[in-house]
Tab-separated table of C-alpha atoms in Angstrom:
chain	number	residue	atom	x	y	z
A	1	MET	CA	11.572	-0.921	-13.489
A	2	ALA	CA	10.943	-1.039	-17.204
A	3	THR	CA	7.400	-1.104	-18.532
A	4	SER	CA	5.751	-2.084	-21.771
A	5	PRO	CA	2.182	-1.871	-23.083
A	6	SER	CA	2.173	-5.647	-23.706
A	7	GLY	CA	2.966	-6.584	-20.084
A	8	ARG	CA	0.863	-7.074	-17.016
A	9	VAL	CA	-0.170	-4.252	-14.729
A	10	VAL	CA	1.049	-4.927	-11.191
A	11	VAL	CA	-0.202	-2.773	-8.330
A	12	ILE	CA	2.089	-2.747	-5.296
A	13	ALA	CA	0.491	-1.294	-2.171
A	14	VAL	CA	3.000	0.369	0.140
A	15	ASP	CA	3.254	2.445	3.262
A	16	ASN	CA	6.330	3.533	5.186
A	17	SER	CA	6.835	0.165	6.900
A	18	GLU	CA	9.491	-2.506	6.599
A	19	PHE	CA	6.699	-4.899	5.582
A	20	SER	CA	6.064	-2.881	2.427
A	21	GLU	CA	9.772	-2.870	1.649
A	22	LYS	CA	9.942	-6.652	2.053
A	23	ALA	CA	6.893	-7.144	-0.202
A	24	PHE	CA	8.390	-4.853	-2.860
A	25	GLU	CA	11.729	-6.683	-2.663
A	26	PHE	CA	10.023	-10.098	-2.858
A	27	TYR	CA	8.025	-9.075	-5.922
A	28	SER	CA	11.150	-7.629	-7.565
A	29	ALA	CA	13.221	-10.748	-6.909
A	30	HIS	CA	10.647	-13.425	-7.744
A	31	PHE	CA	7.868	-12.095	-9.974
A	32	HIS	CA	8.944	-8.994	-11.866
A	33	ARG	CA	9.305	-9.162	-15.635
A	34	PRO	CA	10.677	-6.264	-17.710
A	35	GLU	CA	7.416	-6.012	-19.659
A	36	ASN	CA	5.321	-5.500	-16.494
A	37	ARG	CA	3.880	-2.080	-15.766
A	38	VAL	CA	4.481	-1.578	-12.041
A	39	VAL	CA	2.376	0.994	-10.215
A	40	VAL	CA	3.277	1.670	-6.593
A	41	VAL	CA	0.285	3.016	-4.675
A	42	ASN	CA	-0.035	4.598	-1.260
A	43	THR	CA	-3.050	5.878	0.614
A	44	PRO	CA	-1.924	8.829	2.743
A	45	GLU	CA	-3.402	8.984	6.225
A	46	PHE	CA	-4.636	12.201	7.825
A	47	ILE	CA	-4.556	11.740	11.565
A	48	LEU	CA	-6.622	14.294	13.451
A	49	SER	CA	-8.381	13.946	16.749
A	50	PRO	CA	-11.948	15.268	16.971
A	51	ASN	CA	-10.845	18.456	18.752
A	52	GLU	CA	-8.216	19.268	16.087
A	53	ASN	CA	-10.510	20.777	13.497
A	54	SER	CA	-8.971	24.230	13.141
A	55	THR	CA	-7.977	25.306	9.654
A	56	GLN	CA	-4.351	25.634	10.743
A	57	ARG	CA	-4.226	22.088	12.192
A	58	ILE	CA	-5.880	20.637	9.088
A	59	GLU	CA	-3.324	22.396	6.879
A	60	GLU	CA	-0.498	21.071	9.084
A	61	ALA	CA	-1.897	17.526	8.852
A	62	ILE	CA	-2.065	17.798	5.062
A	63	MET	CA	1.535	19.046	4.907
A	64	GLU	CA	2.675	16.198	7.206
A	65	SER	CA	0.836	13.673	5.061
A	66	ASN	CA	2.324	15.091	1.859
A	67	ALA	CA	5.825	14.921	3.357
A	68	LYS	CA	5.296	11.262	4.360
A	69	THR	CA	3.980	10.477	0.881
A	70	GLU	CA	7.071	12.045	-0.692
A	71	VAL	CA	9.341	9.892	1.521
A	72	ILE	CA	7.443	6.783	0.437
A	73	LYS	CA	7.577	7.843	-3.225
A	74	ASN	CA	11.352	8.272	-3.041
A	75	LYS	CA	11.813	4.938	-1.230
A	76	PHE	CA	10.080	2.934	-3.975
A	77	MET	CA	11.738	4.338	-7.079
A	78	THR	CA	9.678	3.053	-10.004
A	79	GLY	CA	8.202	4.497	-13.144
A	80	GLU	CA	4.813	5.124	-11.565
A	81	PHE	CA	3.670	6.201	-8.127
A	82	VAL	CA	0.088	7.067	-7.231
A	83	ALA	CA	-1.165	8.584	-3.983
A	84	LEU	CA	-4.761	7.448	-3.550
A	85	GLU	CA	-7.478	9.401	-1.774
A	86	ASP	CA	-9.724	7.085	0.200
A	87	LYS	CA	-10.620	6.887	3.895
A	88	ASN	CA	-10.278	3.092	3.667
A	89	PRO	CA	-6.840	2.233	2.184
A	90	GLY	CA	-7.867	-1.318	1.248
A	91	HIS	CA	-10.935	-0.077	-0.615
A	92	GLY	CA	-8.901	2.549	-2.458
A	93	ILE	CA	-6.279	0.018	-3.520
A	94	VAL	CA	-8.851	-2.499	-4.789
A	95	ARG	CA	-10.766	0.233	-6.634
A	96	TYR	CA	-7.572	1.554	-8.218
A	97	ALA	CA	-6.460	-1.942	-9.289
A	98	ASP	CA	-9.848	-2.442	-10.967
A	99	SER	CA	-9.626	0.928	-12.730
A	100	VAL	CA	-6.226	0.178	-14.321
A	101	GLY	CA	-6.986	-3.447	-15.177
A	102	ALA	CA	-4.352	-4.815	-12.811
A	103	SER	CA	-3.267	-8.410	-13.274
A	104	PHE	CA	-2.505	-8.751	-9.567
A	105	ILE	CA	-1.857	-6.807	-6.377
A	106	VAL	CA	1.174	-7.131	-4.099
A	107	THR	CA	0.987	-6.051	-0.470
A	108	GLY	CA	2.867	-6.609	2.751
A	109	SER	CA	1.410	-7.913	5.980
A	110	ARG	CA	2.290	-6.975	9.521
A	111	GLY	CA	1.431	-10.475	10.681
A	112	LEU	CA	-1.292	-9.389	13.085
A	113	SER	CA	-2.993	-12.037	15.171
A	114	LYS	CA	-6.623	-12.788	14.358
A	115	PHE	CA	-7.728	-10.801	17.420
A	116	ARG	CA	-5.668	-7.711	16.536
A	117	ARG	CA	-6.676	-7.949	12.856
A	118	THR	CA	-10.341	-8.024	13.924
A	119	LEU	CA	-9.867	-5.146	16.359
A	120	LEU	CA	-7.652	-2.929	14.202
A	121	GLY	CA	-8.542	-4.051	10.717
A	122	SER	CA	-6.006	-5.029	8.134
A	123	VAL	CA	-5.391	-3.484	4.741
A	124	SER	CA	-3.945	-6.716	3.359
A	125	ASP	CA	-6.919	-8.688	4.704
A	126	TYR	CA	-9.362	-6.267	3.063
A	127	ILE	CA	-7.525	-6.464	-0.269
A	128	LEU	CA	-7.380	-10.250	-0.112
A	129	HIS	CA	-11.127	-10.558	0.458
A	130	HIS	CA	-12.350	-7.834	-1.916
A	131	SER	CA	-9.969	-7.903	-4.880
A	132	HIS	CA	-11.171	-9.207	-8.243
A	133	VAL	CA	-7.613	-10.190	-9.192
A	134	PRO	CA	-5.016	-12.415	-7.494
A	135	VAL	CA	-3.308	-10.950	-4.437
A	136	LEU	CA	0.224	-11.702	-3.252
A	137	VAL	CA	0.436	-11.018	0.487
A	138	CYS	CA	4.057	-11.052	1.619
A	139	ARG	CA	4.557	-11.652	5.294
A	140	HIS	CA	8.012	-10.984	6.645
A	141	LYS	CA	9.300	-14.149	8.281
A	142	ASP	CA	10.289	-12.279	11.453
A	143	ALA	CA	6.815	-10.765	11.964
A	144	LYS	CA	5.591	-11.178	15.529
A	145	HIS	CA	1.978	-11.807	16.590
């Protein structure tokens, strides 16, 4: 996607889900302008259980996370891709959007029920409630509760 210094900065939060793909496609089809600077961001997750604290397992988890990030980067071919480091993906995305002066944030939603969203948390919900700029939350029409 073309960028220009005179356009808006659009932060698109993605992971390796179909919901991110749908949000990216929706933005591209309905909101993108050639002068926009599009930055695709991802917050890699390191999944370790408490008993997996050996140096070797930590290194393996980092390599797995880097490989997943590379897959995501290749999936969303744009001019800019940023892997954020934050334990809370929503917080990292909002903080990054603030730091680059984003005009708005685009994110997908898994369509969790209120109970599951409360229990598991939701990145899109966090962004929606903490962002200082408008947020476009794209929910795939086939999402199940």
